[in-house]
mmCIF file of C-alpha atoms in Angstrom:
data_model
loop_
_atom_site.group_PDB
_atom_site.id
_atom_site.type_symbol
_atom_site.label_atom_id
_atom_site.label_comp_id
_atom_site.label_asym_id
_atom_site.label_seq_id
_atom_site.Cartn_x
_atom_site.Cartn_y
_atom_site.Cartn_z
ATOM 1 C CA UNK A 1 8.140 1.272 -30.484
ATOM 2 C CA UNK A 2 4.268 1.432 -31.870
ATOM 3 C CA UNK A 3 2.282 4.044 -29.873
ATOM 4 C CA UNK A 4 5.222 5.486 -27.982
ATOM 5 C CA UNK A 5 5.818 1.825 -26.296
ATOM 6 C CA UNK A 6 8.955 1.654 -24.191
ATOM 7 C CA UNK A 7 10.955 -0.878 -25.785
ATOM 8 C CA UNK A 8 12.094 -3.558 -23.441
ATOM 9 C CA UNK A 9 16.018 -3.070 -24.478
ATOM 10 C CA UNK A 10 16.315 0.421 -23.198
ATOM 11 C CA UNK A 11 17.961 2.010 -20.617
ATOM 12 C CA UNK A 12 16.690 2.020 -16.906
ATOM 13 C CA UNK A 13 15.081 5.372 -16.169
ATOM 14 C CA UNK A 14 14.154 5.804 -19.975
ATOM 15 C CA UNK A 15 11.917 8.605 -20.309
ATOM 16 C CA UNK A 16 9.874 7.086 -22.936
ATOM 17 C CA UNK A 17 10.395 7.229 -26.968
ATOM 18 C CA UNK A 18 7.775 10.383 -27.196
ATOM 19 C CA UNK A 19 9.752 12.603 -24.408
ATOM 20 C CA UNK A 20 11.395 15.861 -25.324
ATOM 21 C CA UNK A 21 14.174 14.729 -23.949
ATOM 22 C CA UNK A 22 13.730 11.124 -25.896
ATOM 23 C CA UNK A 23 17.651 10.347 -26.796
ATOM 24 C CA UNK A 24 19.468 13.340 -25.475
ATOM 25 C CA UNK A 25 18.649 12.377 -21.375
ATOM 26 C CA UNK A 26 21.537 11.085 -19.088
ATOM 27 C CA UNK A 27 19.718 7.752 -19.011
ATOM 28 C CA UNK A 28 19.581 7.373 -22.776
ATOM 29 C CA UNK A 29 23.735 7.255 -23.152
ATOM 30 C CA UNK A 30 24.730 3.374 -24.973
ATOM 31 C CA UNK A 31 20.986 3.185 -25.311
ATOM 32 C CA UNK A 32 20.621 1.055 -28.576
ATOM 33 C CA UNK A 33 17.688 3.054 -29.369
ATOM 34 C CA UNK A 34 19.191 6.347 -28.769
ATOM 35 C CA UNK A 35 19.314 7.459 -32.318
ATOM 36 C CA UNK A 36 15.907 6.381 -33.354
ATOM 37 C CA UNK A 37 14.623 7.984 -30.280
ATOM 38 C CA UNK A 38 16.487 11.095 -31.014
ATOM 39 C CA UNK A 39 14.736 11.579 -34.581
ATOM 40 C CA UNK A 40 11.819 10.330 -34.109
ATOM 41 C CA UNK A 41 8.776 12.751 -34.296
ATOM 42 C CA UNK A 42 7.029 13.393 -30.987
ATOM 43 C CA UNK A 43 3.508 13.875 -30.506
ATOM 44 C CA UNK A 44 1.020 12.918 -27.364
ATOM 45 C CA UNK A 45 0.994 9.409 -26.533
ATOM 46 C CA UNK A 46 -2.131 7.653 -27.458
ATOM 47 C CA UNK A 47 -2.335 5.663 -24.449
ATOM 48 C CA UNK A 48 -2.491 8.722 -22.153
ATOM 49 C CA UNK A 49 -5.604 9.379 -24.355
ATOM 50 C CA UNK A 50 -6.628 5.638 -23.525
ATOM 51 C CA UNK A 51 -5.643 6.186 -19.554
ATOM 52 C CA UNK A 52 -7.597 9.199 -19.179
ATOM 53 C CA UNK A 53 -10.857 7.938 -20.848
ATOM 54 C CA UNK A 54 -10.190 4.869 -18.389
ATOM 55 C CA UNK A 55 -9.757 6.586 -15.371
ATOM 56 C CA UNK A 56 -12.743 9.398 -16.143
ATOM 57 C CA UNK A 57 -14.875 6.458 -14.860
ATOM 58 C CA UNK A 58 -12.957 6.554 -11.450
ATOM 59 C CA UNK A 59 -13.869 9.371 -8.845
ATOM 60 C CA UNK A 60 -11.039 9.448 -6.075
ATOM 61 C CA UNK A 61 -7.700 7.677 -6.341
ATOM 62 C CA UNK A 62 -5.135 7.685 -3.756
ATOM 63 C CA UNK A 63 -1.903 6.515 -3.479
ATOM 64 C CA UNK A 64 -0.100 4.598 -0.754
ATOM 65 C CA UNK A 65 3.607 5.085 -0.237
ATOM 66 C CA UNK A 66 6.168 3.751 2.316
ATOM 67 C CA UNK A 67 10.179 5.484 2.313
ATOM 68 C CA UNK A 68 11.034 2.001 3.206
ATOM 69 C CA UNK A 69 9.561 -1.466 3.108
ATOM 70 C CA UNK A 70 8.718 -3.810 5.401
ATOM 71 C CA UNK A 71 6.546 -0.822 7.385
ATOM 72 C CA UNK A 72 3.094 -2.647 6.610
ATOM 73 C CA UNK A 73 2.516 -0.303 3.728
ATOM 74 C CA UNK A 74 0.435 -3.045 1.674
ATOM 75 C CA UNK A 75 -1.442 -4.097 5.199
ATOM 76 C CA UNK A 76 -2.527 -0.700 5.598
ATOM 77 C CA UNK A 77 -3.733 -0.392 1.996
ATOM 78 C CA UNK A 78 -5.303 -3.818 2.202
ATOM 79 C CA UNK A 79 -7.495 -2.461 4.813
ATOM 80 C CA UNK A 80 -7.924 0.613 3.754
ATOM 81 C CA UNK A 81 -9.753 -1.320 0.641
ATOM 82 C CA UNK A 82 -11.987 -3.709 2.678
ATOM 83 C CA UNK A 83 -13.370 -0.634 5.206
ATOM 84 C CA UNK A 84 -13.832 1.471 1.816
ATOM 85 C CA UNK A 85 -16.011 -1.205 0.383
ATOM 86 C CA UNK A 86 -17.716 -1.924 3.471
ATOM 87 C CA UNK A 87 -18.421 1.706 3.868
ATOM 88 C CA UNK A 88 -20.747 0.587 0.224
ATOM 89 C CA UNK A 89 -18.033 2.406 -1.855
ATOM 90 C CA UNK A 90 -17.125 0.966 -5.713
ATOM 91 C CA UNK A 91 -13.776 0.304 -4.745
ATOM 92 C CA UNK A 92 -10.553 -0.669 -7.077
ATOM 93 C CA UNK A 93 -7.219 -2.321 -5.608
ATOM 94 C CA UNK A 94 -3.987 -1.675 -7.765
ATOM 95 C CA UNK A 95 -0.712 -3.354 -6.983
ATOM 96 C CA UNK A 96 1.932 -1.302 -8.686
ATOM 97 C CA UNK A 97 4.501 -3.007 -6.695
ATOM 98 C CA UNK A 98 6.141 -5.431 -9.507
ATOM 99 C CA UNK A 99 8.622 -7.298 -7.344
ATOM 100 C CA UNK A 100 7.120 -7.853 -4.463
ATOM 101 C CA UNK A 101 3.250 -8.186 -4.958
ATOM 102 C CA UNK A 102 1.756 -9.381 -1.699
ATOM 103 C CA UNK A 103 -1.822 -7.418 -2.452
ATOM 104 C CA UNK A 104 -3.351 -11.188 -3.962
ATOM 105 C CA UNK A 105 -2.347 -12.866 -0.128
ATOM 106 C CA UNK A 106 -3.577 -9.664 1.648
ATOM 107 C CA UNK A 107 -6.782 -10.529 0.491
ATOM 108 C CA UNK A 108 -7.208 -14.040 0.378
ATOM 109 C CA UNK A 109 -6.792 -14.243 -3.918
ATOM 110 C CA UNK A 110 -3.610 -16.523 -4.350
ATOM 111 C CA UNK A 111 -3.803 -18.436 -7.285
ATOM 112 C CA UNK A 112 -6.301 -16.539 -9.282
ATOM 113 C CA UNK A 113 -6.182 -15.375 -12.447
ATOM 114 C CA UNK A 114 -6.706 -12.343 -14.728
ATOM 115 C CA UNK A 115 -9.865 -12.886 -17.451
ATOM 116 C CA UNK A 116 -10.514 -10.710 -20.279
ATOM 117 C CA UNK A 117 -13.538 -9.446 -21.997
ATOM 118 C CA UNK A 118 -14.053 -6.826 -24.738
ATOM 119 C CA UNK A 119 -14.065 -4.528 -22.667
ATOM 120 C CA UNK A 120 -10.556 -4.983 -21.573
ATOM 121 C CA UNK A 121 -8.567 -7.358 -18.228
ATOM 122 C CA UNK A 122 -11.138 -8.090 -15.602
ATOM 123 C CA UNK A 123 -9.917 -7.516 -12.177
ATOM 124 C CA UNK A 124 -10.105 -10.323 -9.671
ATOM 125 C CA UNK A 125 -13.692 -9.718 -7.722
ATOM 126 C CA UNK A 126 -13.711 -10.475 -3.577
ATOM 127 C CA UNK A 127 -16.940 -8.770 -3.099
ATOM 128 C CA UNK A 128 -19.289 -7.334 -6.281
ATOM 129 C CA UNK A 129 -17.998 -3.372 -4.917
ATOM 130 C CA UNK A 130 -14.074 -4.627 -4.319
ATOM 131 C CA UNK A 131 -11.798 -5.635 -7.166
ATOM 132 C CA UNK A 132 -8.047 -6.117 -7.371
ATOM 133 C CA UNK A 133 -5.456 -6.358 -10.209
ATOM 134 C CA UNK A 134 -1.583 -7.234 -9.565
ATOM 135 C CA UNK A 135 1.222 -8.955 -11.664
ATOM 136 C CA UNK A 136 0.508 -11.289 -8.533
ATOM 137 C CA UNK A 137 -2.103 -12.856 -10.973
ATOM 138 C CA UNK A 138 0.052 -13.264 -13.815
ATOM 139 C CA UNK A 139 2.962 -15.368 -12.520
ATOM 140 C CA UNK A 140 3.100 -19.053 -13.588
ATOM 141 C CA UNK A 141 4.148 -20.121 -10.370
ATOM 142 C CA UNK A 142 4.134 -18.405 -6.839
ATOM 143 C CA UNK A 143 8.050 -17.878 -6.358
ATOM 144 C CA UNK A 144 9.059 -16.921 -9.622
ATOM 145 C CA UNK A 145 11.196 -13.585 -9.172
ATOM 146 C CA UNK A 146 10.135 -10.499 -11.755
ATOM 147 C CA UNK A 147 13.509 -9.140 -12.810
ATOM 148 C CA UNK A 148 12.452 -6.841 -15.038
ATOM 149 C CA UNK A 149 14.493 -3.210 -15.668
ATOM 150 C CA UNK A 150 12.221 0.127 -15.132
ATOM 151 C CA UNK A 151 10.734 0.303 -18.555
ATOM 152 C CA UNK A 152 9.050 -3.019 -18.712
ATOM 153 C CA UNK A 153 7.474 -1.652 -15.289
ATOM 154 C CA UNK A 154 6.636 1.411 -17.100
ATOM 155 C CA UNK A 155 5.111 -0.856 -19.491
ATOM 156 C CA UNK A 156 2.954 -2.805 -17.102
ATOM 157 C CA UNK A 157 1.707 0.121 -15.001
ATOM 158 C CA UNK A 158 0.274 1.499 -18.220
ATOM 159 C CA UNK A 159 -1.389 -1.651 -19.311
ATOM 160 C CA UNK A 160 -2.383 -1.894 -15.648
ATOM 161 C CA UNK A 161 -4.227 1.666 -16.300
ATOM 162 C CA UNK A 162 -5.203 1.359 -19.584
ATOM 163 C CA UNK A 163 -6.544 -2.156 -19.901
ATOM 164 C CA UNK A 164 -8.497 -2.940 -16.722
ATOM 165 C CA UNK A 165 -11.970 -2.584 -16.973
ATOM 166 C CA UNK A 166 -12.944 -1.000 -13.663
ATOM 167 C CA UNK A 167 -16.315 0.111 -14.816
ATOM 168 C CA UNK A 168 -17.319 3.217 -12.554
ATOM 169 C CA UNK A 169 -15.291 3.527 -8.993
ATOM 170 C CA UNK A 170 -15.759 5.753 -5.941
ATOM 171 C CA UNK A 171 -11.932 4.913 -5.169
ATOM 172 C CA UNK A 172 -8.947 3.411 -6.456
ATOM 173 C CA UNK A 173 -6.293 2.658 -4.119
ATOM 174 C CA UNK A 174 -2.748 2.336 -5.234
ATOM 175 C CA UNK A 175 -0.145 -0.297 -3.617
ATOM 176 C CA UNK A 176 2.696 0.881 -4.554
ATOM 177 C CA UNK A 177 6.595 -0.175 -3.924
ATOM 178 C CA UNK A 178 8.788 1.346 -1.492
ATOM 179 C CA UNK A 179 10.956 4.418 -2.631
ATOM 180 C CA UNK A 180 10.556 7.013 -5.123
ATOM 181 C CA UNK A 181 11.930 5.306 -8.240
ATOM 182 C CA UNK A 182 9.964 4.043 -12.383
ATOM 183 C CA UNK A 183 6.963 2.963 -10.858
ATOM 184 C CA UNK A 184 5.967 6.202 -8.669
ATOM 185 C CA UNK A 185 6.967 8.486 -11.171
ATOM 186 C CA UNK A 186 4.746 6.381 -13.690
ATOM 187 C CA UNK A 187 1.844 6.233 -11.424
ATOM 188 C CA UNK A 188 1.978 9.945 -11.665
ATOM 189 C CA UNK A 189 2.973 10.806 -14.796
ATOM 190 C CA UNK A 190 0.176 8.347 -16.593
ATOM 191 C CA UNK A 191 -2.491 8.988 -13.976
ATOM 192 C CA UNK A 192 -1.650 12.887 -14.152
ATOM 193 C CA UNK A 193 -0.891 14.596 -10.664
ATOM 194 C CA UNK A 194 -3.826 16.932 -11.109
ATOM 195 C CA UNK A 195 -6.359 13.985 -11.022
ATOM 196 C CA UNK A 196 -4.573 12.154 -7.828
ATOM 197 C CA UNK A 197 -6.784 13.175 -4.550
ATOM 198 C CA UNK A 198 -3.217 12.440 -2.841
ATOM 199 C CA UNK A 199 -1.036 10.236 -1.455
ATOM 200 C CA UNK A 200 -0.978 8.259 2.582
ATOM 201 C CA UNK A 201 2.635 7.291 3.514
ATOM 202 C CA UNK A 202 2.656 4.905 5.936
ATOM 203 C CA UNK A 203 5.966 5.056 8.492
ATOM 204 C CA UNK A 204 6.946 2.875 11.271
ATOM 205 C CA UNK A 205 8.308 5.081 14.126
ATOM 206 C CA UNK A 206 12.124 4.935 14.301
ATOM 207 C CA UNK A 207 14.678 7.427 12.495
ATOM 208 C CA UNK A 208 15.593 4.764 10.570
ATOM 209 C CA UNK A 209 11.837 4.679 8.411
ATOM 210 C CA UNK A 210 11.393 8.747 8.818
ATOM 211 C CA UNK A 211 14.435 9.465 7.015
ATOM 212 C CA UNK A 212 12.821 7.621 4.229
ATOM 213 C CA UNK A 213 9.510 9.275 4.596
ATOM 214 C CA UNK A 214 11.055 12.791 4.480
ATOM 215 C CA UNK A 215 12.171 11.834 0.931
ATOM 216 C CA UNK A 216 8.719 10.638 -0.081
ATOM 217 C CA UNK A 217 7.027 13.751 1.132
ATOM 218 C CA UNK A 218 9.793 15.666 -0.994
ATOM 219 C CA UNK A 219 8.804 13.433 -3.856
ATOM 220 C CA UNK A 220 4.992 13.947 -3.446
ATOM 221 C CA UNK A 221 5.617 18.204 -3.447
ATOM 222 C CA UNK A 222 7.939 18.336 -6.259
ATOM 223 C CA UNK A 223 5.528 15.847 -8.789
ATOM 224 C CA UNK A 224 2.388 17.721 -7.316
ATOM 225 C CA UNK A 225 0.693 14.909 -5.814
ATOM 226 C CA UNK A 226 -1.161 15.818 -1.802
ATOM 227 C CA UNK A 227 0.039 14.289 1.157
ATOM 228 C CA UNK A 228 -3.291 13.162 2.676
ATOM 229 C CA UNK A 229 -1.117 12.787 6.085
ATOM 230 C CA UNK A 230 1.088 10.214 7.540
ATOM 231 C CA UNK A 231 0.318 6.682 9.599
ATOM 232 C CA UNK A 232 2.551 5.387 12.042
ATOM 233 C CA UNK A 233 2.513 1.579 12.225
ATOM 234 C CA UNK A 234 3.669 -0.215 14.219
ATOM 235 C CA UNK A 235 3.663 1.751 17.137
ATOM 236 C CA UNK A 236 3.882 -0.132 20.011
ATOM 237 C CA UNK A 237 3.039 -3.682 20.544
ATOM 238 C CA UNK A 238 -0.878 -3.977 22.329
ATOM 239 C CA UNK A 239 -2.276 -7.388 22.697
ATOM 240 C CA UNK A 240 -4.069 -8.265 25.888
ATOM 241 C CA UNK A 241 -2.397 -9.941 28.857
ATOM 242 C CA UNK A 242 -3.692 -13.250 28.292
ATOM 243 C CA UNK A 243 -2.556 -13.700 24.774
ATOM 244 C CA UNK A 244 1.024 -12.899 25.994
ATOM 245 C CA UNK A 245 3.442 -15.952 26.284
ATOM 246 C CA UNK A 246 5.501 -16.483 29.444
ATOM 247 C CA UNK A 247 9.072 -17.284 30.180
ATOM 248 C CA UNK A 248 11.420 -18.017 33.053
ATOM 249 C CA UNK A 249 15.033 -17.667 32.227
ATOM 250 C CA UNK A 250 17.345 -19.999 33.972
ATOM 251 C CA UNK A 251 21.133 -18.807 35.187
ATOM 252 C CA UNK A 252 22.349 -20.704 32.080
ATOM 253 C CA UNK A 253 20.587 -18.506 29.619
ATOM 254 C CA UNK A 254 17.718 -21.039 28.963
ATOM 255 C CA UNK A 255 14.238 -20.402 28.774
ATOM 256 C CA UNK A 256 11.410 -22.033 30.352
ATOM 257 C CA UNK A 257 7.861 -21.732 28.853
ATOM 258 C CA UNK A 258 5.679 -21.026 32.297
ATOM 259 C CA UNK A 259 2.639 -19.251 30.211
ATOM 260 C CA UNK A 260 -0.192 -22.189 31.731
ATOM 261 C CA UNK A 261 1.195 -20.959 35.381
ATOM 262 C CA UNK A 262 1.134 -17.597 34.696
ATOM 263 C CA UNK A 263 -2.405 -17.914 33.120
ATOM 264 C CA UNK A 264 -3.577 -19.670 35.987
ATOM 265 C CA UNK A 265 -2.124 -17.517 39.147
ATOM 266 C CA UNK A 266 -3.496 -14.321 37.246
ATOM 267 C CA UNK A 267 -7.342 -15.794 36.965
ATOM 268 C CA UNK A 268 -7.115 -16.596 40.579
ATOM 269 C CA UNK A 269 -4.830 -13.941 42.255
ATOM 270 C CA UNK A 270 -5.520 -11.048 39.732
ATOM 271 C CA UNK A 271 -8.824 -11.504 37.598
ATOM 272 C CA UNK A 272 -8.970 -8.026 37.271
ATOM 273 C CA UNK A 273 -5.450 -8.217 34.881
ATOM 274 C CA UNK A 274 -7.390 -10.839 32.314
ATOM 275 C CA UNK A 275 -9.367 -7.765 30.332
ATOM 276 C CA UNK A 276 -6.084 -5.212 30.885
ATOM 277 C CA UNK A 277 -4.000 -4.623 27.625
ATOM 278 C CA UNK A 278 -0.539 -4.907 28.006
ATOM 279 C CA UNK A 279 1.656 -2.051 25.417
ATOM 280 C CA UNK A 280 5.065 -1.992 24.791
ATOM 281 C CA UNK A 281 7.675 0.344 22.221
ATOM 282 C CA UNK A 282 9.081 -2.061 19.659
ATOM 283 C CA UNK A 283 11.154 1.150 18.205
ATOM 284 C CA UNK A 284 12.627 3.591 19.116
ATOM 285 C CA UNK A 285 10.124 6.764 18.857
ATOM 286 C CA UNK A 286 12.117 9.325 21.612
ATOM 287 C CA UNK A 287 12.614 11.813 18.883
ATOM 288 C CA UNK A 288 8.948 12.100 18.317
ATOM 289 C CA UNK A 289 7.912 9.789 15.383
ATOM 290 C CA UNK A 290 5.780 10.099 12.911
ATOM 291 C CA UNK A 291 3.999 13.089 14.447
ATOM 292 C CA UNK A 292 6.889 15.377 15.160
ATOM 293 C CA UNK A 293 7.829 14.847 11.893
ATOM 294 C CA UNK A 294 4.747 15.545 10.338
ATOM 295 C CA UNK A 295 4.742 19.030 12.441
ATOM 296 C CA UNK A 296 8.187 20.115 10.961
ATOM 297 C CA UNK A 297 7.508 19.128 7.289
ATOM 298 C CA UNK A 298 3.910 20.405 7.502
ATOM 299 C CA UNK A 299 2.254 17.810 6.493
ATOM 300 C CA UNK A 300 -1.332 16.205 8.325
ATOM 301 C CA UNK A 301 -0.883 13.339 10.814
ATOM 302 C CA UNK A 302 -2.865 10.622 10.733
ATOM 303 C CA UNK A 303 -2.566 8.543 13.148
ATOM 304 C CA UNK A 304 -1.042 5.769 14.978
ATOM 305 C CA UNK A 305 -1.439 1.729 14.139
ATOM 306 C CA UNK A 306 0.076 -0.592 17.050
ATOM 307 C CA UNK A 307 1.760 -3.816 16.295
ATOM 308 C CA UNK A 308 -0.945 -6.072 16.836
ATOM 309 C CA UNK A 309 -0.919 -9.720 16.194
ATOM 310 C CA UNK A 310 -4.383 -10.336 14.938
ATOM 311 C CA UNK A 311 -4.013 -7.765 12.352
ATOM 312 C CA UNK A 312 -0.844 -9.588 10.862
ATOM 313 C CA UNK A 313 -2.717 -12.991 11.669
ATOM 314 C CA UNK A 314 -5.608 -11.081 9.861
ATOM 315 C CA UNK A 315 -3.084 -10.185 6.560
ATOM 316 C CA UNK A 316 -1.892 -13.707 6.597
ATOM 317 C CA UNK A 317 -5.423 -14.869 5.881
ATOM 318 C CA UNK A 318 -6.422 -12.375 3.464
ATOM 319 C CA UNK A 319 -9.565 -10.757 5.467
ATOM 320 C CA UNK A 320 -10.806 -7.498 6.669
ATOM 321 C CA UNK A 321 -9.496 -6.574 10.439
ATOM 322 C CA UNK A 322 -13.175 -4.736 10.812
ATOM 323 C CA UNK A 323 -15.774 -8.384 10.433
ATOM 324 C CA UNK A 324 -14.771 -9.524 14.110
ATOM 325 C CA UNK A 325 -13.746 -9.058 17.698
ATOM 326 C CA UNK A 326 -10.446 -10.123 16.681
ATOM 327 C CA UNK A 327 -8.333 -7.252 15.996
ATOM 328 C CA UNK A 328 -9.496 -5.297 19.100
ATOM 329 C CA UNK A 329 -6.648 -3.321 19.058
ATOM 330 C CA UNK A 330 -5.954 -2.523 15.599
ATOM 331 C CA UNK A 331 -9.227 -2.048 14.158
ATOM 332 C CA UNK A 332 -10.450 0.548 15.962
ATOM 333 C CA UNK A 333 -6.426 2.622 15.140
ATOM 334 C CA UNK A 334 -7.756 2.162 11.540
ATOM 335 C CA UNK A 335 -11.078 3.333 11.459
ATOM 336 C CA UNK A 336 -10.510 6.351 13.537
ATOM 337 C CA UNK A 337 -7.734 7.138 10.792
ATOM 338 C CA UNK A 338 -9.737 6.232 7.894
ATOM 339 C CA UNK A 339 -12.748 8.322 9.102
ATOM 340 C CA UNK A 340 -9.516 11.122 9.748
ATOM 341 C CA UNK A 341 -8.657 10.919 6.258
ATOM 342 C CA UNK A 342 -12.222 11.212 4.980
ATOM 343 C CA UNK A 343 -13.327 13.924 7.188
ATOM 344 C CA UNK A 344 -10.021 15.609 6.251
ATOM 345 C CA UNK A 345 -10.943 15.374 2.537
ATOM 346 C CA UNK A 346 -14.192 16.266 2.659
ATOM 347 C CA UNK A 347 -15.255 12.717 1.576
ATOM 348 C CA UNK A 348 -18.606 11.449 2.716
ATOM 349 C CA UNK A 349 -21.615 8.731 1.145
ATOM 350 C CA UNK A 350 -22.745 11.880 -0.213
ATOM 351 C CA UNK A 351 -19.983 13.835 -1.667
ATOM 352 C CA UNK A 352 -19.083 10.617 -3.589
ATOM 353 C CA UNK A 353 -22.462 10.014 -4.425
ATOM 354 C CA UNK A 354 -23.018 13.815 -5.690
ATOM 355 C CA UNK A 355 -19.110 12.988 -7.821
ATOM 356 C CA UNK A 356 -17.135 15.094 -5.300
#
């Protein structure tokens, strides 16, 4: 337990060998290190010495949460990294989320691999102002599962912070899991609250994800950490008329692909439908969404993101939403929400520039 390292036998939920409440917490009970936790002197941990010096070099870091997953929480910080750096911003990608680290396919880096210098673990480089780090980089092989207990993610996060040689940033974005469980209250407790600009939670629209989110935004008021505002993904399918597959369906319950026909009659009996945009809810959002929400538990709206099938076409193949025509839909949603959160914040070329 050298420099107040979480050993990797302890408890889940350990509060670390240099905690006041090292070996007398709930979550040190049958601990095998209980005792030497106990006696052991306490003192400031070196590596939030180490952290600090690191992240001195990094102007504005926000996190991005999600109550529950699958609501395009890494998506939305995957772009929220490419229009950063595009905007000419230093920008940093961290993947905090240990299990499930999709950041590397979000942007087009499977397979690469973590280099280090004396200075410390290089992140992996997509442009010379965007670089990304994730445990994504460090698995042998593509599939293999990280079942590790909450300390050895502890462990990693801080390695994550103190070890990566950023160099100087404008932003550092943080992917992190689902929930409010180790890795969140790492993030904050190593990174310090005080020195987070906030966090973006990113919701789809059904009760099912805002019951989630209401926990989150409990989580981000009682560790200190700003709720830069909410997006709603997902909010809506949008894709234009043409791109929309047609069926007939049979009195036996079959179904007969008639898209060509349908493509066809339109251009000659209704040309005027081929530049429409056809929406439709996927979830249920009757009780308000996202925005509703966001007016009971006082906290800023962002924004809504519909379900768009170039911008998950877009994730699959790790590139930006904002270089094409492509994600006509989408893209726009974004920016008008990234330029939201920035004018909310105060955030400009120059405010960075000047070390807002």
């Amino acid at each position: 337990m050298e420099n107040g390292e979480i050993p990797e036998n302890a408890n889940e939920h350990c509060p670390g060998p240099q905690s006041d409440s090292a070996g007398k917490s709930d979550a040190c009970e049958g601990c095998p290190n209980q005792q030497i936790c106990a006696t052991a002197p306490k003192g400031p941990d070196p590596d939030v010495v180490a952290i600090a010096e690191r992240m001195a070099a990094v102007k504005h870091k926000i996190l991005v949460l999600s109550g529950k997953g699958g609501v395009g929480k890494s998506t939305f910080s995957a772009q929220l990294a490419f229009a950063l750096a595009a905007m000419d911003f230093q920008v940093g990608l961290l993947d905090i989320d240990i299990c499930g680290p999709s950041i590397p396919k979000m942007l087009g880096l499977e397979g690469q691999e973590i280099h280090q210098s004396n200075l410390g673990w290089s992140p992996v480089y997509i442009e010379s102002n965007l670089g990304v780090m994730s445990i994504g980089f460090m698995l042998p092989e593509p599939d293999d599962a990280v079942i590790w207990r909450g300390p050895r993610k502890n462990a990693l996060i801080k390695q994550f912070l103190k070890d990566v040689y950023w160099g100087e940033l404008d932003f550092l974005v943080v992917d992190a899991p689902p929930g409010t469980s180790d890795e969140h209250i790492a993030i904050v407790q190593y990174l310090d609250a005080g020195s987070i600009d906030g966090a973006i939670i990113v919701t789809t629209p059904q009760q099912v994800s805002l019951i989630d989110v209401r926990k989150e935004v409990s989580f981000c008021k009682k560790v200190g950490v700003q709720v830069l505002g909410i997006v709603e993904n997902m909010s809506g399918l949008c894709q234009p008329v043409m791109d929309f597959k047609f069926l007939r369906m049979t009195e036996a319950g079959e179904q007969i692909d008639v898209t060509e026909w349908a493509r066809e009659h339109l251009k000659e009996r209704a040309p005027e439908f081929l530049s429409i945009i056809a929406c439709t809810e996927v979830f249920d959002s009757s009780r308000g969404g996202a925005e509703r929400m966001c007016r009971e538990m006082g906290v800023p709206f962002l924004g809504k993101v519909p379900l768009d099938p170039q911008l998950c076409k877009a994730a699959e193949e790790g590139r930006s939403c904002f270089v094409d025509q492509k994600c006509a839909v989408s893209a726009p949603a974004l920016k008008k929400i990234i330029d939201k959160m920035m004018e909310n914040q105060g955030l400009s070329r120059m405010s960075v520039d000047n070390n807002a």
